[in-house]
Coordinates of C-alpha atoms in Angstrom, one line a residue:
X211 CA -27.7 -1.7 -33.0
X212 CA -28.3 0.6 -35.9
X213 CA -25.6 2.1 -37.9
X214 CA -24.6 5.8 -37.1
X215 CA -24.9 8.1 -39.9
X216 CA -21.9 11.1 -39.8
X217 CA -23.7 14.8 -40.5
X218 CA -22.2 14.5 -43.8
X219 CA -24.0 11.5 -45.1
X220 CA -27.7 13.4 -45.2
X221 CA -30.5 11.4 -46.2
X222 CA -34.0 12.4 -47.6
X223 CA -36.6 10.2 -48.9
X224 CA -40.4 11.9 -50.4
X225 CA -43.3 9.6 -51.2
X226 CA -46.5 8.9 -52.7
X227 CA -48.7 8.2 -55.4
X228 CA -51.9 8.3 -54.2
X229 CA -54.9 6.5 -56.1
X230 CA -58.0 8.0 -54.8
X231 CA -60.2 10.3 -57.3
X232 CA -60.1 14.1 -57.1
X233 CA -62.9 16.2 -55.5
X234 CA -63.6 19.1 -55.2
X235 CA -61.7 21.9 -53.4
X236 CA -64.8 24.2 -52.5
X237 CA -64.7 22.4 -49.1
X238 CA -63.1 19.7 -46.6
X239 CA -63.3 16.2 -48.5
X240 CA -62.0 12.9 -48.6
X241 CA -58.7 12.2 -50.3
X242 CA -56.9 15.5 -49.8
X243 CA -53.7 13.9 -51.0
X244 CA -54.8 12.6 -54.1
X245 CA -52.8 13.2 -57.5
X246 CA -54.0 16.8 -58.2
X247 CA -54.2 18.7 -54.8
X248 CA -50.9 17.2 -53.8
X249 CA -48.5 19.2 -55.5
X250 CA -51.0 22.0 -57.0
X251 CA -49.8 25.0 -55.3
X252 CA -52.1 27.7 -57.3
X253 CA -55.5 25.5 -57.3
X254 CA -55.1 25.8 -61.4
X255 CA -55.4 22.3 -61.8
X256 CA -51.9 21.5 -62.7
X257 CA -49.4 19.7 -60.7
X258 CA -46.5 21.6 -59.7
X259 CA -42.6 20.5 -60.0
X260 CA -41.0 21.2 -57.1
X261 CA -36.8 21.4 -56.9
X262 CA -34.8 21.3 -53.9
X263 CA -31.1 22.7 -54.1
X264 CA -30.1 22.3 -50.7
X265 CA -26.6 24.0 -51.3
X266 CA -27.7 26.9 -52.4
X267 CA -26.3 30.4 -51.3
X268 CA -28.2 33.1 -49.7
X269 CA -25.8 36.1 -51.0
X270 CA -22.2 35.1 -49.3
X271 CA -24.3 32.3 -46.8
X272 CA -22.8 29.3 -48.9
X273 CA -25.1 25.9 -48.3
X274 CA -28.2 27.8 -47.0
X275 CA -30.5 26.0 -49.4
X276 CA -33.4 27.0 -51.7
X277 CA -36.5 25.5 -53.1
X278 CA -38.3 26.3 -56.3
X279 CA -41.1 25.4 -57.5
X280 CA -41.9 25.6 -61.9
X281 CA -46.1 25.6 -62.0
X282 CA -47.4 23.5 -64.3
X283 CA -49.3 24.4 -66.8
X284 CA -50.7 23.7 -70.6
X285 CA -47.5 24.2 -72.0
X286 CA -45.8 22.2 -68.7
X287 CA -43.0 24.4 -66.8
X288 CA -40.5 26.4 -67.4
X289 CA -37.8 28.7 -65.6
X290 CA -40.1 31.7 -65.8
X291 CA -43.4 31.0 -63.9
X292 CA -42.2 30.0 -60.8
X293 CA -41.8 30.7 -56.6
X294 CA -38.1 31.0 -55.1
X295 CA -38.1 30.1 -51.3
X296 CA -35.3 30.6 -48.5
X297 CA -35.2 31.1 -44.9
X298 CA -34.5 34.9 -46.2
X299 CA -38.2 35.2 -47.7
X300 CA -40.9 36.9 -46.2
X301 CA -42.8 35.1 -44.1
X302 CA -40.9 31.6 -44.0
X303 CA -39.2 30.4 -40.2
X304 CA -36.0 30.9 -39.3
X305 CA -32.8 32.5 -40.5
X306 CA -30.6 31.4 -43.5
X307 CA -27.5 30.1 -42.0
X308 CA -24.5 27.6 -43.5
X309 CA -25.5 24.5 -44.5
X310 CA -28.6 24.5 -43.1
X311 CA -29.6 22.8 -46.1
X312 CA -32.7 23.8 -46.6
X313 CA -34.7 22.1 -49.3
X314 CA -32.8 18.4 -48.3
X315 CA -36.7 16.8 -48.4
X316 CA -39.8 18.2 -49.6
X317 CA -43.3 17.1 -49.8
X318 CA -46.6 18.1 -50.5
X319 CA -50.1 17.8 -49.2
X320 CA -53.3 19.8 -48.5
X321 CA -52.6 20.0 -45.0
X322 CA -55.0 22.8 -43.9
X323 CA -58.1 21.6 -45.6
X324 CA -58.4 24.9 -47.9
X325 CA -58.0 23.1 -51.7
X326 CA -54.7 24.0 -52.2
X327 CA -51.8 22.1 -51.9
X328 CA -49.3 23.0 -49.0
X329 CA -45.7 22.5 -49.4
X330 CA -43.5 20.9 -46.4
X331 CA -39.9 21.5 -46.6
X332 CA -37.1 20.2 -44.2
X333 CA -33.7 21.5 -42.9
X334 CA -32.2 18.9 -41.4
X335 CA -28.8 20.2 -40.9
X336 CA -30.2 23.4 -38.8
X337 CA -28.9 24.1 -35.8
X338 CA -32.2 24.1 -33.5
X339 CA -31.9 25.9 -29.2
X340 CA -27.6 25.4 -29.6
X341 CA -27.6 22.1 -31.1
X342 CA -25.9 21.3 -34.4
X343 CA -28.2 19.7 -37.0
X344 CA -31.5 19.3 -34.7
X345 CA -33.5 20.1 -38.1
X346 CA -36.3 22.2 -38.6
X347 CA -39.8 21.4 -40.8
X348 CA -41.7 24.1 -42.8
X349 CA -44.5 24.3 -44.2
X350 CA -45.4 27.4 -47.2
X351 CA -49.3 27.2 -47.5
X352 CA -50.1 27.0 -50.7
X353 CA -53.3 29.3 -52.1
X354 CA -54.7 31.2 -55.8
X355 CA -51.8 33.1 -56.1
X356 CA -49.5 30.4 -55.1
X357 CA -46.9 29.7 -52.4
X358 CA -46.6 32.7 -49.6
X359 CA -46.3 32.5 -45.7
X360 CA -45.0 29.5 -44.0
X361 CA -44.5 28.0 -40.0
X362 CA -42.6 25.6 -38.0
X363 CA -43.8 22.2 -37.3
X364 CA -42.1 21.4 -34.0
X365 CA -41.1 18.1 -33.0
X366 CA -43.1 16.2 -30.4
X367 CA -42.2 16.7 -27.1
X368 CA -39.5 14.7 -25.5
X369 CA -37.6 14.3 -28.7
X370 CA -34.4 13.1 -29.4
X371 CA -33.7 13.8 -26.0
X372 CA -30.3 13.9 -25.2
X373 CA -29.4 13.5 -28.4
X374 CA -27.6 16.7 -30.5
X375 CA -27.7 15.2 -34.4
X376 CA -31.1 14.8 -34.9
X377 CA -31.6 16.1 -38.2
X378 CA -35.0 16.2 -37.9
X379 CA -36.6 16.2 -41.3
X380 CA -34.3 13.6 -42.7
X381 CA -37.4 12.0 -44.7
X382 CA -41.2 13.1 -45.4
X383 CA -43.8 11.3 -46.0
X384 CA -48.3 12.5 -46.1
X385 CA -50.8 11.2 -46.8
X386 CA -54.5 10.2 -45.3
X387 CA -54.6 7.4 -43.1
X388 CA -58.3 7.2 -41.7
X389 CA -60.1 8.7 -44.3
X390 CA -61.5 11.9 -42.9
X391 CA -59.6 14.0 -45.9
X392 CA -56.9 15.6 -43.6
X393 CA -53.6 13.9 -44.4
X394 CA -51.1 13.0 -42.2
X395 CA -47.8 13.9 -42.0
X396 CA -44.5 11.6 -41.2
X397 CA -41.1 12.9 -40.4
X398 CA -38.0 10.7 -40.2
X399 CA -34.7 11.4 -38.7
X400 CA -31.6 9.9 -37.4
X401 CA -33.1 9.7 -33.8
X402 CA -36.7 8.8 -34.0
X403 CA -40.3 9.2 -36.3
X404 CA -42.4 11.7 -35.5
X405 CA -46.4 11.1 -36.8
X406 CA -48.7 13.9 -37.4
X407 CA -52.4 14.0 -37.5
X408 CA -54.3 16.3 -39.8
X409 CA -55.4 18.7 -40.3
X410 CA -53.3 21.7 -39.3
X411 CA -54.1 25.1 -38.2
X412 CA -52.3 28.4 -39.5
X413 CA -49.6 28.0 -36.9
X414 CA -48.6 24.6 -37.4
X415 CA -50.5 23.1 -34.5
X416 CA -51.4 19.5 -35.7
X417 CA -54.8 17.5 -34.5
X418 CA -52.6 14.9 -32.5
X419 CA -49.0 14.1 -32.4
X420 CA -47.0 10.9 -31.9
X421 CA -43.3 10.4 -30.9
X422 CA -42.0 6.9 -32.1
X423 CA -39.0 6.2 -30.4
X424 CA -39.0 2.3 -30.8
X425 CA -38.8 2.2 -34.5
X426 CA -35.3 4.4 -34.0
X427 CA -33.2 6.2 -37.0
X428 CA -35.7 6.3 -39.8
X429 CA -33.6 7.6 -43.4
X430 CA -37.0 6.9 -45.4
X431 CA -40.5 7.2 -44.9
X432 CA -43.7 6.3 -47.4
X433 CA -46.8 6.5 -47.2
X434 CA -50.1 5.5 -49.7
X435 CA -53.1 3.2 -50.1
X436 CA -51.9 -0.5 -50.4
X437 CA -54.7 -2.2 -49.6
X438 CA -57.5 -0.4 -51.7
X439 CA -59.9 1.5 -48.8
X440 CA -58.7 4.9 -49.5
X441 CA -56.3 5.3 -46.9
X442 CA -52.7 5.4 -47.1
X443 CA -50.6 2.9 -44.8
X444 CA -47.6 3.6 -43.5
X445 CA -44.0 2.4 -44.1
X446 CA -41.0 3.5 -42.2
X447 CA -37.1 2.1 -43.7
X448 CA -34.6 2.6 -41.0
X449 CA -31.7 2.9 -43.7
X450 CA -28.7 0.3 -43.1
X451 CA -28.4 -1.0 -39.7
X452 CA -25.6 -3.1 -38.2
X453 CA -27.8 -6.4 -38.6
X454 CA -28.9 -5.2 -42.1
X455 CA -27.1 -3.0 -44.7
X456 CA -30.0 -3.9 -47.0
X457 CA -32.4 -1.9 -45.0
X458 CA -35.7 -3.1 -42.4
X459 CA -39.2 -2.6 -43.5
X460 CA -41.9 -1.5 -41.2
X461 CA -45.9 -1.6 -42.2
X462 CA -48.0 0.5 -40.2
X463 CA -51.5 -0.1 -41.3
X464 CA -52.5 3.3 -38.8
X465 CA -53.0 1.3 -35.4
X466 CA -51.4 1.4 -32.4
X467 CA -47.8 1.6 -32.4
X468 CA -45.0 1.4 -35.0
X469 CA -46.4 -1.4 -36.9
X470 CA -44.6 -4.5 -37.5
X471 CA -41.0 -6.0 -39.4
X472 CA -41.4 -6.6 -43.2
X473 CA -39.0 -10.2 -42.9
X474 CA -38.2 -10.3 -46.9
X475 CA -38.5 -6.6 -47.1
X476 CA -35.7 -4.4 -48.0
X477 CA -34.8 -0.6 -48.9
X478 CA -33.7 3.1 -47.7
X479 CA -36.5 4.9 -49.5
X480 CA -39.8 4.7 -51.7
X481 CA -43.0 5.5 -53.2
X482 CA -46.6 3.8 -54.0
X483 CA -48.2 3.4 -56.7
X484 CA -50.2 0.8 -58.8
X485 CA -47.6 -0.7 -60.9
X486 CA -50.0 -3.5 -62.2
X487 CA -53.3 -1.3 -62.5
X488 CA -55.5 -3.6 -60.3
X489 CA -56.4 -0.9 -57.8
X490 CA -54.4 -1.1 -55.1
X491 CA -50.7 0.7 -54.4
X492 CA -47.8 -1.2 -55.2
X493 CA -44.5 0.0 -52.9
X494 CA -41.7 0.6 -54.7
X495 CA -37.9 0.5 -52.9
X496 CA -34.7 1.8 -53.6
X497 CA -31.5 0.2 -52.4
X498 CA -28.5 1.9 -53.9
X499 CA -25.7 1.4 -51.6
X500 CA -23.8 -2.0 -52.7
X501 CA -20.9 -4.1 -50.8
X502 CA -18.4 -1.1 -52.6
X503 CA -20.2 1.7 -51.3
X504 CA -21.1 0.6 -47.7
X505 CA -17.2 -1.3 -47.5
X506 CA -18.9 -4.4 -46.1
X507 CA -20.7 -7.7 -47.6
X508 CA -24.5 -7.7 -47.4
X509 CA -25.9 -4.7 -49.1
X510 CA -27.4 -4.1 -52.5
X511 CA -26.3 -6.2 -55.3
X512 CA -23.7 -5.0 -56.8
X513 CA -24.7 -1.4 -58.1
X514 CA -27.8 -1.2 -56.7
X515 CA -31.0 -2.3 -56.4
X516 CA -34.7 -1.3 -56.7
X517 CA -37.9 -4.4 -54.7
X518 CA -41.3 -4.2 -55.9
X519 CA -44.1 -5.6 -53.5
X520 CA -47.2 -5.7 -54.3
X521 CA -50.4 -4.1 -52.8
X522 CA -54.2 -6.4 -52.4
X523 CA -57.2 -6.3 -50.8
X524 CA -54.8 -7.6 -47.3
X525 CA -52.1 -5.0 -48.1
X526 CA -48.6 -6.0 -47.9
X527 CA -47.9 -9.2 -46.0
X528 CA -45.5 -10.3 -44.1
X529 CA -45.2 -13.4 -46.3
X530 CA -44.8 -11.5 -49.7
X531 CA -41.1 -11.9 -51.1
X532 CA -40.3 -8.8 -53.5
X533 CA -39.7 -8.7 -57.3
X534 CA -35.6 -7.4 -57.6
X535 CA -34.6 -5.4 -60.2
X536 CA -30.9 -4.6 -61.0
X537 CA -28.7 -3.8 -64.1
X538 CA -27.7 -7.2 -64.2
X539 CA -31.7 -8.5 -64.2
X540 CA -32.1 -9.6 -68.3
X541 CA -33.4 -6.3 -69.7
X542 CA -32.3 -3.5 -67.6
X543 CA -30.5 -1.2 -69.4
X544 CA -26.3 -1.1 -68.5
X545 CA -24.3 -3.0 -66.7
X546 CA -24.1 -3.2 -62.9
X547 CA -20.6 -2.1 -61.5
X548 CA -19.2 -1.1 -58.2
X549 CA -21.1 2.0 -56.9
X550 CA -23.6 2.6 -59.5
X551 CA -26.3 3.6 -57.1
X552 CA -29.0 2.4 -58.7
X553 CA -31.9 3.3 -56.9
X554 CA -30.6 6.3 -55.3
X555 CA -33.9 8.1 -56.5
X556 CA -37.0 6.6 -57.9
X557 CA -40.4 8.0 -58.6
X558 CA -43.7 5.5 -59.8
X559 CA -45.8 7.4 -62.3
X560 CA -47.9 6.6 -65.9
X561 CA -45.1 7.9 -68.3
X562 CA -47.6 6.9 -71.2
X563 CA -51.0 7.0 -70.2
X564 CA -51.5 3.5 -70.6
X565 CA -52.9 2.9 -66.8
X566 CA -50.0 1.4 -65.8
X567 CA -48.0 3.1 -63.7
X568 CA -43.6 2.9 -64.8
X569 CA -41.0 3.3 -62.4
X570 CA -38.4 5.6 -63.2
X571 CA -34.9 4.7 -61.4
X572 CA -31.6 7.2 -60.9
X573 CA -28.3 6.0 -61.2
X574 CA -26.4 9.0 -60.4
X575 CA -23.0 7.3 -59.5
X576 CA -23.1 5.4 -63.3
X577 CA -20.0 6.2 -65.7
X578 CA -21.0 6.9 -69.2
X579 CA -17.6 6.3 -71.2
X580 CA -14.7 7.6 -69.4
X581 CA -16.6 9.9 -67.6
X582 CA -16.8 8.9 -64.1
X583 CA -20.5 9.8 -62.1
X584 CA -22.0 10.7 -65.5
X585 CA -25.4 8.9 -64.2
X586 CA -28.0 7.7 -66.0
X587 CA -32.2 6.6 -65.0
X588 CA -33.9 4.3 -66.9
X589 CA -37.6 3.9 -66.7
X590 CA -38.9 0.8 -66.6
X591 CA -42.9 -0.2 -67.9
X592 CA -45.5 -1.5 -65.6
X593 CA -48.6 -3.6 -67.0
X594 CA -50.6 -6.0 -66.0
X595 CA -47.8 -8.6 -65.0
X596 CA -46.2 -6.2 -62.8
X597 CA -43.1 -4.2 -63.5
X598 CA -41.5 -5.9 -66.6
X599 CA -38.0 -5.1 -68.3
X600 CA -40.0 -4.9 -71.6
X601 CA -39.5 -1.3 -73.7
X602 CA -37.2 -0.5 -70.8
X603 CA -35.1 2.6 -71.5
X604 CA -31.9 4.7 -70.4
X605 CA -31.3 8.1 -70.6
X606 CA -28.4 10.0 -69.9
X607 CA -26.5 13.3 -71.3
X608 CA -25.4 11.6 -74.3
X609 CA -29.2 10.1 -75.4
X610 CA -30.0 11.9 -78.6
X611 CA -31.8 15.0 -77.8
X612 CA -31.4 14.8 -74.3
X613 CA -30.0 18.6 -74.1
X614 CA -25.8 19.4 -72.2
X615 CA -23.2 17.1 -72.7
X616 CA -21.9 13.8 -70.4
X617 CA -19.1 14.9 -68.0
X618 CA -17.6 13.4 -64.9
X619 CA -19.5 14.0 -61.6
X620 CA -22.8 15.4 -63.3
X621 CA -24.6 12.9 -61.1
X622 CA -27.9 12.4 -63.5
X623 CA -30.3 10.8 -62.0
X624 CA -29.9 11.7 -58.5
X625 CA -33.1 13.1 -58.4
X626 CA -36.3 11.5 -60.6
X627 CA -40.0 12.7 -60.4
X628 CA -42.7 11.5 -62.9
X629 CA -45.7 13.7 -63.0
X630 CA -48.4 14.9 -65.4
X631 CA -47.3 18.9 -65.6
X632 CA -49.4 19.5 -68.4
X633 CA -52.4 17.3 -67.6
X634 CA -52.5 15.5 -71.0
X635 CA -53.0 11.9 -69.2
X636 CA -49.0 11.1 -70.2
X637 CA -46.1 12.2 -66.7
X638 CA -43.4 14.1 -68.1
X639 CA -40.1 12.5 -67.0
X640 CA -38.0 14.5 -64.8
X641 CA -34.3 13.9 -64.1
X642 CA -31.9 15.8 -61.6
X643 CA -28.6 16.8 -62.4
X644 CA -27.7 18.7 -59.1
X645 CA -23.8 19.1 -59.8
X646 CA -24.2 20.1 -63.5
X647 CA -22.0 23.4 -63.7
X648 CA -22.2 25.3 -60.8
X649 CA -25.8 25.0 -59.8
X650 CA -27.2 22.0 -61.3
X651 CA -30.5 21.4 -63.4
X652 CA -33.3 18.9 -64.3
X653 CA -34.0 17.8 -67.4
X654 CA -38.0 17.7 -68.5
X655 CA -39.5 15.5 -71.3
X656 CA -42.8 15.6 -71.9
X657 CA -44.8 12.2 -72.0
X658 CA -46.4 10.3 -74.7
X659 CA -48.2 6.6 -76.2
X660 CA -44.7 5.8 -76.7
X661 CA -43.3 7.1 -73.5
X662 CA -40.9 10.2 -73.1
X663 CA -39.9 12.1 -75.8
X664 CA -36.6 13.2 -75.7
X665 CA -37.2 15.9 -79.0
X666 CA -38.0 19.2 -77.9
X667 CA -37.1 18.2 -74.0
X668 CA -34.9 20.6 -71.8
X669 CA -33.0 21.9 -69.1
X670 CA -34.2 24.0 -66.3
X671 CA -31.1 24.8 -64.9
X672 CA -30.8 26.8 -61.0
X673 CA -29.7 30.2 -62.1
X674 CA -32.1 30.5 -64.4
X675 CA -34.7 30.0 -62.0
X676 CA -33.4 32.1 -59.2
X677 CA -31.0 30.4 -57.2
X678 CA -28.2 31.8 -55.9
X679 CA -24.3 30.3 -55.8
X680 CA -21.4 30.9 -53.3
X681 CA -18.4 28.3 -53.3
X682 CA -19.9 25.6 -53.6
X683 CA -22.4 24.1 -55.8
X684 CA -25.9 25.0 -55.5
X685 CA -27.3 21.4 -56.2
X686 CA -30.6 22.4 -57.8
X687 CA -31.9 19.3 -59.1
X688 CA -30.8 17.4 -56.0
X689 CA -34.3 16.7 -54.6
X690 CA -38.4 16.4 -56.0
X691 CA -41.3 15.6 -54.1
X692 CA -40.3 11.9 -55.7
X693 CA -37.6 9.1 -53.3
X694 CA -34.0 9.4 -53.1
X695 CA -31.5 8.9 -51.0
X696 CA -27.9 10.7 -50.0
X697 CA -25.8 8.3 -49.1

């Protein structure tokens, strides 16, 4: 029997790195979700950074939620070239309510075949036909002058049925699983997956829809190529179930039904991508809810934990055991203690452009000093061993440069995201800070031979870029198109 979540312990999980080349966006192709037209909203050839800040107000409607998305560019992003959506703007679904939460999960992928990079956006605490917290889905279509115009992708039919907390939308997950360029689209929720064929029309109408009720409550969802033929796989992580605070593993390869039980895999959300730079995806897991945190023996080690298994020319089998990585594991930077949450958020990504992709890991519920929930994410190096602890490195608000100042319950790192804003071949390193002041912030350093440079990095903080505030905080910084986890 799985483990019932409460509606106060929301969950999101966004995924994938994918490793097929870009194309060109003149016409339908293969690999719509590769690096570039995933998160490029504008078609300029920059990726985008998207923020969720799911607390947001809209005027006095505390906890409505926002998204914003900073457009990369030469120069990478900043507060000022950027697109602010709510329920409340023209053209997106629905109505703004409290604590909808809008902005919980968010993805991106080209899912109407045009060249630009649609974004998907969930609400799983909206109350959907008079029941609290069915969730809702929207996608914004992306286009030359950006993000405008959005619609509803409805659950399958039969859904949830019976059931009144769905919060559908709980995870998301695209990406191209039989190769004919339309990606697909996975939603998780705390009834049942839902599976999505691409590609979409204008009115959210999918090619083919698929209603997995046997795999049950699924809290994460990722998707990417493991196997090397240029289309993603499929794995859905149920979250802590009664048999297994530590989290099943589920790899769907794209055939007929859910797929099949990991047996030495473990996590609650993840991304792909090739950690050892042979060609093939590597998937990346998070674990951050210890023995402490879930008040019962069995789950992470103590402070959390990220698994690394890696992808070949047979994917992921069922026999592979997974490389562990902890703050206790020679080399990781601090100490593991109770509640840490390592591996609340994690995002896989070539922080120095040396082909290898690094794995960047929150710990949002770390102390720094005497501050309590300070948080910290260190970034750990891939290369052609794997993921090693060599040149590991932490950051928090107290690394030199690193701009504000460590206080208790700043929660840094519960959001990560590496990506190449600028397109110099180096991801800047993104870190979320979604109760900094009253509407949290993310911290961007740009990338470079040596890794990120904390000189000259900064703060994009949610007032700034167009968030609104009303009793509670706003929580910008709380989500990226990158994993994490609310526990």
């Amino acid at each position: 029997m799985r483990r019932v979540l409460t509606a106060g312990a929301v969950v999101a999980a966004v995924v994938a790195v994918p490793l097929t080349p870009i194309a060109s966006a003149a016409a339908p192709y293969k690999g719509a979700n590769t690096a570039a037209v995933q998160d490029d909203f504008n078609g300029d050839g920059y990726r985008d950074l998207v923020v969720g800040a799911p607390y947001a107000a809209n005027g006095k409607v505390e906890g409505a939620g926002a998204v914003v998305v900073l457009y990369g560019s030469a120069s990478t992003v900043s507060a000022t070239h950027r697109t602010v959506l709510t329920q409340a703007t023209a053209g997106i679904p629905g109505d703004p309510e409290e604590y909808d939460r809008f902005g919980t999960a968010v993805a991106g992928a080209d899912l109407d075949r045009d060249g630009y990079a649609d974004l998907i956006v969930s609400a799983p605490d909206e109350g959907v036909g008079g029941k609290s917290a069915r969730g809702s889905v929207t996608v914004v279509w992306g286009g030359p002058k950006g993000l405008s115009g959005g619609t509803t992708i409805a659950p399958p039919k039969g859904y949830g049925d019976g059931r009144t907390y769905c919060r559908f939308g709980m995870s998301l997950a695209t990406g191209d699983m039989n190769g004919d360029g339309a990606p697909e689209l996975s939603v998780g929720s705390s009834c049942e997956g839902a599976a999505y064929s691409g590609p979409f029309t204008r009115t959210g109408q999918a090619s083919g829809v698929e209603r997995l009720q046997d795999i049950g409550e699924t809290r994460g969802v990722v998707m990417g190529d493991v196997d090397g033929d240029g289309m993603a796989e499929r794995f859905w992580m149920a979250g802590p179930t009664d048999g297994d605070l530590r989290g099943p593993v589920r790899y769907d390869d794209g055939g007929s039904g859910s797929g099949v039980e990991l047996p030495y895999a473990d996590g609650h959300a993840g991304q792909i991508g090739d950690v050892n730079g042979d060609g093939y995806g590597d998937l990346v897991t998070g674990i951050s809810e210890d023995d402490y945190l879930a008040n019962e023996t069995g789950a992470a080690h103590r402070g959390g934990e990220i698994q690394v298994l890696y992808g070949g020319p047979h994917g992921i089998t069922a026999d592979q055991r997974p490389k562990v990585f902890h703050q206790d594991t020679a080399g990781v930077p601090g100490t593991a203690e109770n509640g840490d949450e390592f591996g609340q958020s994690l995002s896989v990504g070539d922080a120095n452009g040396d082909g290898y992709a690094d794995v960047l890991v929150g710990s949002p519920g770390e102390a720094v000093g005497t501050h309590k929930l300070a948080g910290t994410a260190v970034l750990l190096r891939g290369s052609a061993s794997g993921l090693t602890t060599a040149k590991a490195a932490g950051y928090t608000q107290d690394t030199a440069y690193v701009p504000g100042a460590v206080e208790t319950g700043d929660q840094f790192g519960a959001a990560v995201h590496l990506a190449d804003l600028d397109r110099d071949g180096k991801a800047e390193t993104v870190v979320g800070a979604p109760t900094e002041n009253s509407d949290g912030c993310v911290w961007v350093a740009r990338g470079s031979a040596a890794g990120p440079v904390a000189k000259g990095s900064f703060n994009v903080c949610g007032k700034s870029a167009g968030i609104g505030v009303y009793n509670v905080k706003g929580y910008f910084g709380a989500a990226t198109t990158s994993a994490h986890v609310e526990l």
